[in-house]
Amino acid sequence: MDEGMEATIGTKVIKLDETDSTNEYAKGIAPEVPEGTVVIAKRQTAGKGRKGRFWASPEGGLWMSVILKPQKVDPRLVFVGALAVADTLSDFGLAPGIKWPNDVWVAGKKIAGILTEGKAGEYTVLGIGLNVNNPIPPELRRDAISMMELIGTPLPLDRVLERLLFHLNAWYRIFKECPDIMMAKVRERTFILGRTVRIVEDDNVLIGRAVDVLDDGSLLLDIDGQLRRILYGDVSLRIP
Ligand code: BT5
């Protein structure tokens, strides 16, 4: 594909009132649609996080999936989403931080989550859930927050989407041209560095100090003076 033909994220946007999960919908159409196609739903009836965890998706939030067709599957694509969300939040005057590997937090609470899924050699679906004007279910209120709650007034969802698409395009381009530049920004935006964290992977728990995010996207952990690389996967990171 030559420069002039480069796909733009959001040229084609499929807007739905309701679907089970925009990631599922996007995976269903991915082979037939051009790269950059976006699926967005007002509400999801079965919004999901990693490992099939539940993602609360009532009306008012931004629930969307971007269909990408990179040359090869790269776990660092999740950071294209995290950085674009973080830049969008900054545009609205908020101070976001990335919680490796796939969350964006503001004021000590989760405001967005990213879920990438794909089929090797064919497509990657970059799912983004951002709490904008939606209510947060009571059981999540201790750990989750919305833009409306932080800013004190509802926001025009279209405007948030427009900023997000702008930043997604910018970061996807940087990712393709020079992923190390993207990773430098991830490092800058990652708020857990220097802190003690708990990594939970199935039954295995590791406690250590988060030292760095490496260029391949992994997290460097200092466990009692021993450095250990934690690969991006289905690990959860908690702050004790
Ligand atoms: C994630 O998973 O954070 C990825 C979430 C991706 C959601 C988007 S929405 C559009 C697209 N379509 C989908 O079906 N999914 C994507 P994970 O790291 O596993 O975190 C899940 C955990 O976040 C849950 O177990 C809850 O504790 C918490 N959670 C659920 N809903 C939330 C919400 N609305 N805001 C903040 N935290 C939430």
Short mmCIF file of C-alpha atoms and ligand atoms in Angstrom, two decimals:
data_model
loop_
_atom_site.label_atom_id
_atom_site.label_comp_id
_atom_site.label_asym_id
_atom_site.label_seq_id
_atom_site.Cartn_x
_atom_site.Cartn_y
_atom_site.Cartn_z
CA MET A 1 0.00 0.00 0.00
CA ASP A 2 1.53 3.37 -0.90
CA GLU A 3 1.46 6.43 1.36
CA GLY A 4 -1.55 8.05 -0.29
CA MET A 5 -3.59 4.85 0.12
CA GLU A 6 -2.99 4.58 3.85
CA ALA A 7 -6.10 3.63 5.77
CA THR A 8 -7.55 6.14 8.19
CA ILE A 9 -9.14 4.98 11.40
CA GLY A 10 -12.73 6.17 11.48
CA THR A 11 -13.31 6.84 7.77
CA LYS A 12 -15.97 4.17 8.08
CA VAL A 13 -17.89 4.11 11.39
CA ILE A 14 -20.64 1.58 12.04
CA LYS A 15 -22.93 2.97 14.75
CA LEU A 16 -25.17 0.52 16.59
CA ASP A 17 -27.74 1.15 19.30
CA GLU A 18 -27.02 -2.16 20.98
CA THR A 19 -24.85 -5.22 20.49
CA ASP A 20 -23.46 -7.96 22.70
CA SER A 21 -19.87 -6.75 22.35
CA THR A 22 -18.40 -4.44 19.71
CA ASN A 23 -15.30 -6.68 19.68
CA GLU A 24 -17.44 -9.69 18.75
CA TYR A 25 -19.28 -7.67 16.09
CA ALA A 26 -15.98 -6.36 14.70
CA LYS A 27 -14.44 -9.84 14.56
CA GLY A 28 -17.46 -11.00 12.57
CA ILE A 29 -17.04 -8.38 9.86
CA ALA A 30 -13.24 -7.92 9.98
CA PRO A 31 -12.40 -10.06 6.91
CA GLU A 32 -14.78 -8.06 4.69
CA VAL A 33 -14.16 -4.45 5.73
CA PRO A 34 -11.21 -2.13 5.17
CA GLU A 35 -8.63 -1.48 7.84
CA GLY A 36 -9.62 1.40 10.10
CA THR A 37 -13.32 0.51 10.21
CA VAL A 38 -14.79 1.39 13.61
CA VAL A 39 -17.73 -0.28 15.32
CA ILE A 40 -19.40 1.70 18.08
CA ALA A 41 -22.43 0.85 20.21
CA LYS A 42 -24.55 2.94 22.57
CA ARG A 43 -24.69 -0.01 24.94
CA GLN A 44 -23.32 -3.53 25.09
CA THR A 45 -25.27 -6.40 26.58
CA ALA A 46 -22.18 -8.58 27.06
CA GLY A 47 -19.25 -6.16 27.12
CA LYS A 48 -16.15 -8.06 28.09
CA GLY A 49 -12.70 -7.58 29.50
CA ARG A 50 -9.81 -9.98 29.30
CA LYS A 51 -10.38 -13.65 30.09
CA GLY A 52 -14.12 -13.12 29.59
CA ARG A 53 -14.38 -10.76 32.55
CA PHE A 54 -17.41 -8.50 32.58
CA TRP A 55 -17.22 -4.93 31.24
CA ALA A 56 -20.06 -2.67 32.40
CA SER A 57 -21.34 -0.88 29.29
CA PRO A 58 -24.54 1.08 29.95
CA GLU A 59 -25.56 3.96 27.70
CA GLY A 60 -23.43 7.09 27.98
CA GLY A 61 -20.01 5.52 27.59
CA LEU A 62 -17.80 5.09 24.57
CA TRP A 63 -17.76 1.42 23.64
CA MET A 64 -15.93 0.83 20.40
CA SER A 65 -13.70 -1.48 18.40
CA VAL A 66 -11.24 -0.61 15.67
CA ILE A 67 -10.41 -3.15 12.98
CA LEU A 68 -6.71 -3.06 12.17
CA LYS A 69 -4.80 -5.10 9.65
CA PRO A 70 -1.17 -4.76 10.68
CA GLN A 71 1.50 -6.74 8.86
CA LYS A 72 1.92 -8.95 11.89
CA VAL A 73 0.20 -9.32 15.21
CA ASP A 74 1.96 -7.26 17.82
CA PRO A 75 0.94 -7.18 21.50
CA ARG A 76 2.06 -3.56 21.64
CA LEU A 77 -1.02 -2.54 19.65
CA VAL A 78 -2.78 -2.29 23.00
CA PHE A 79 -0.65 0.79 23.72
CA VAL A 80 -1.98 2.54 20.59
CA GLY A 81 -5.35 2.42 22.34
CA ALA A 82 -4.05 3.33 25.80
CA LEU A 83 -2.07 6.33 24.53
CA ALA A 84 -4.95 7.58 22.38
CA VAL A 85 -7.31 7.38 25.36
CA ALA A 86 -4.76 9.12 27.60
CA ASP A 87 -4.25 11.95 25.08
CA THR A 88 -8.03 12.32 24.71
CA LEU A 89 -8.42 12.63 28.47
CA SER A 90 -5.64 15.24 28.52
CA ASP A 91 -7.53 17.21 25.85
CA PHE A 92 -10.40 17.44 28.33
CA GLY A 93 -8.11 18.71 31.06
CA LEU A 94 -7.73 15.42 32.95
CA ALA A 95 -4.43 13.91 34.14
CA PRO A 96 -4.40 10.26 33.02
CA GLY A 97 -1.87 7.54 33.64
CA ILE A 98 -1.43 4.17 31.97
CA LYS A 99 -1.61 1.18 34.25
CA TRP A 100 0.34 -1.49 32.42
CA PRO A 101 -0.76 -3.43 30.52
CA ASN A 102 -4.22 -2.29 29.41
CA ASP A 103 -5.90 0.24 31.68
CA VAL A 104 -6.06 4.00 31.85
CA TRP A 105 -6.58 5.55 35.25
CA VAL A 106 -7.41 9.03 36.51
CA ALA A 107 -7.41 10.10 40.16
CA GLY A 108 -6.56 6.60 41.36
CA LYS A 109 -9.44 4.89 39.53
CA LYS A 110 -9.95 3.03 36.27
CA ILE A 111 -11.59 5.12 33.56
CA ALA A 112 -10.84 2.97 30.51
CA GLY A 113 -9.83 -0.54 29.50
CA ILE A 114 -8.44 -1.89 26.24
CA LEU A 115 -8.99 -5.37 24.86
CA THR A 116 -7.14 -6.55 21.74
CA GLU A 117 -8.19 -9.72 19.99
CA GLY A 118 -7.28 -11.04 16.59
CA LYS A 119 -6.53 -13.64 14.06
CA ALA A 120 -2.85 -13.93 13.19
CA GLY A 121 -2.07 -12.65 9.73
CA GLU A 122 -5.58 -11.32 9.19
CA TYR A 123 -6.70 -8.64 11.63
CA THR A 124 -6.51 -7.26 15.12
CA VAL A 125 -9.55 -5.79 16.83
CA LEU A 126 -8.65 -3.00 19.22
CA GLY A 127 -11.51 -2.67 21.69
CA ILE A 128 -11.75 0.46 23.80
CA GLY A 129 -14.12 1.07 26.67
CA LEU A 130 -14.07 4.61 28.07
CA ASN A 131 -16.41 5.76 30.84
CA VAL A 132 -17.72 9.12 29.65
CA ASN A 133 -21.28 9.93 30.87
CA ASN A 134 -22.36 6.42 31.85
CA PRO A 135 -23.23 5.53 35.42
CA ILE A 136 -20.72 3.29 37.20
CA PRO A 137 -22.38 0.25 38.80
CA PRO A 138 -22.27 0.41 42.62
CA GLU A 139 -19.99 -2.64 42.94
CA LEU A 140 -17.33 -0.93 40.79
CA ARG A 141 -17.49 2.56 42.29
CA ARG A 142 -14.54 2.06 44.61
CA ASP A 143 -12.23 1.39 41.66
CA ALA A 144 -13.87 2.97 38.59
CA ILE A 145 -14.72 6.50 37.51
CA SER A 146 -16.17 8.39 34.52
CA MET A 147 -15.20 11.61 32.76
CA MET A 148 -18.53 13.16 33.78
CA GLU A 149 -17.84 12.47 37.44
CA LEU A 150 -14.40 14.05 37.21
CA ILE A 151 -15.42 17.06 35.14
CA GLY A 152 -18.78 17.62 36.83
CA THR A 153 -20.88 17.80 33.67
CA PRO A 154 -21.84 15.44 30.83
CA LEU A 155 -19.66 15.64 27.73
CA PRO A 156 -20.65 15.50 24.07
CA LEU A 157 -19.87 11.91 23.15
CA ASP A 158 -19.24 12.84 19.51
CA ARG A 159 -16.55 15.28 20.52
CA VAL A 160 -14.84 12.66 22.71
CA LEU A 161 -15.01 10.19 19.80
CA GLU A 162 -13.58 12.74 17.40
CA ARG A 163 -10.57 13.41 19.67
CA LEU A 164 -10.08 9.68 20.24
CA LEU A 165 -10.08 8.94 16.48
CA PHE A 166 -7.59 11.75 15.92
CA HIS A 167 -5.20 10.33 18.53
CA LEU A 168 -5.71 6.74 17.38
CA ASN A 169 -4.62 7.73 13.89
CA ALA A 170 -1.58 9.58 15.21
CA TRP A 171 -0.43 6.73 17.48
CA TYR A 172 -1.12 3.99 14.94
CA ARG A 173 1.08 5.83 12.46
CA ILE A 174 3.88 6.23 15.02
CA PHE A 175 3.52 2.56 16.01
CA LYS A 176 3.99 1.49 12.38
CA GLU A 177 6.85 3.86 11.68
CA CYS A 178 8.78 3.73 14.93
CA PRO A 179 7.37 1.64 17.77
CA ASP A 180 10.24 2.64 20.08
CA ILE A 181 9.01 6.26 20.03
CA MET A 182 5.59 5.00 21.04
CA MET A 183 7.10 2.93 23.84
CA ALA A 184 8.99 5.97 25.14
CA LYS A 185 5.64 7.73 25.53
CA VAL A 186 4.14 4.65 27.19
CA ARG A 187 6.99 4.78 29.73
CA GLU A 188 6.35 8.47 30.33
CA ARG A 189 2.62 7.91 30.84
CA THR A 190 2.96 4.76 32.99
CA PHE A 191 2.28 5.75 36.58
CA ILE A 192 3.29 2.52 38.29
CA LEU A 193 7.03 2.82 37.68
CA GLY A 194 8.95 2.90 40.95
CA ARG A 195 5.98 1.47 42.84
CA THR A 196 5.49 -1.91 44.42
CA VAL A 197 3.01 -3.96 42.42
CA ARG A 198 1.45 -7.38 42.55
CA ILE A 199 1.31 -9.43 39.36
CA VAL A 200 -1.36 -12.11 39.34
CA GLU A 201 -1.11 -14.76 36.66
CA ASP A 202 -3.50 -17.66 37.20
CA ASP A 203 -2.43 -19.07 40.60
CA ASN A 204 0.93 -17.38 40.54
CA VAL A 205 1.49 -14.10 42.42
CA LEU A 206 4.64 -12.01 42.12
CA ILE A 207 5.35 -8.96 44.23
CA GLY A 208 8.05 -6.52 43.22
CA ARG A 209 8.93 -2.99 42.23
CA ALA A 210 7.94 -1.96 38.69
CA VAL A 211 11.21 -0.71 37.20
CA ASP A 212 10.54 -0.13 33.52
CA VAL A 213 8.41 -0.90 30.51
CA LEU A 214 10.74 -2.34 27.87
CA ASP A 215 10.56 -1.62 24.15
CA ASP A 216 8.91 -4.98 23.49
CA GLY A 217 6.06 -3.97 25.81
CA SER A 218 7.04 -6.18 28.74
CA LEU A 219 7.29 -4.95 32.33
CA LEU A 220 10.57 -5.16 34.21
CA LEU A 221 10.02 -6.14 37.83
CA ASP A 222 12.57 -6.02 40.64
CA ILE A 223 11.83 -8.89 43.01
CA ASP A 224 14.19 -8.66 46.01
CA GLY A 225 17.01 -7.45 43.78
CA GLN A 226 16.38 -9.95 40.99
CA LEU A 227 15.12 -8.51 37.73
CA ARG A 228 12.33 -10.36 36.00
CA ARG A 229 10.61 -9.60 32.70
CA ILE A 230 6.83 -9.94 32.76
CA LEU A 231 5.40 -10.50 29.31
CA TYR A 232 2.17 -8.89 28.30
CA GLY A 233 -0.40 -11.62 28.47
CA ASP A 234 -3.32 -12.31 30.66
CA VAL A 235 -1.63 -11.01 33.77
CA SER A 236 -3.36 -8.62 36.14
CA LEU A 237 -1.47 -5.94 37.92
CA ARG A 238 -2.62 -4.76 41.32
CA ILE A 239 -1.26 -2.05 43.52
CA PRO A 240 -1.14 -3.56 47.01
C1 BT5 B 1 -10.36 -4.52 30.34
O1 BT5 B 1 -10.35 -5.81 30.81
O2 BT5 B 1 -10.12 -3.54 30.99
C2 BT5 B 1 -10.78 -4.38 28.86
C3 BT5 B 1 -12.12 -3.75 28.70
C4 BT5 B 1 -12.46 -3.54 27.24
C5 BT5 B 1 -13.87 -3.06 27.04
C6 BT5 B 1 -14.15 -2.70 25.60
S1 BT5 B 1 -15.69 -1.91 25.38
C7 BT5 B 1 -15.60 -2.10 23.67
C8 BT5 B 1 -15.03 -3.48 23.42
N1 BT5 B 1 -16.06 -4.49 23.40
C9 BT5 B 1 -15.95 -5.35 24.43
O3 BT5 B 1 -16.73 -6.30 24.66
N2 BT5 B 1 -14.87 -5.04 25.17
C10 BT5 B 1 -14.16 -3.89 24.63
P1 BT5 B 1 -9.76 -6.28 32.20
O4 BT5 B 1 -8.37 -5.75 32.37
O5 BT5 B 1 -9.96 -7.73 32.22
O6 BT5 B 1 -10.66 -5.56 33.26
C11 BT5 B 1 -11.96 -6.01 33.55
C12 BT5 B 1 -12.31 -5.50 34.96
O7 BT5 B 1 -12.56 -4.07 34.93
C13 BT5 B 1 -13.59 -6.10 35.49
O8 BT5 B 1 -13.32 -7.33 36.15
C14 BT5 B 1 -14.07 -5.03 36.49
O9 BT5 B 1 -13.39 -5.14 37.71
C15 BT5 B 1 -13.60 -3.74 35.86
N3 BT5 B 1 -14.66 -3.03 35.11
C16 BT5 B 1 -15.74 -3.55 34.48
N4 BT5 B 1 -16.45 -2.61 33.87
C17 BT5 B 1 -15.80 -1.43 34.10
C18 BT5 B 1 -16.03 -0.09 33.72
N5 BT5 B 1 -17.05 0.29 32.94
N6 BT5 B 1 -15.14 0.85 34.16
C19 BT5 B 1 -14.09 0.52 34.93
N7 BT5 B 1 -13.82 -0.74 35.31
C20 BT5 B 1 -14.66 -1.70 34.91
#
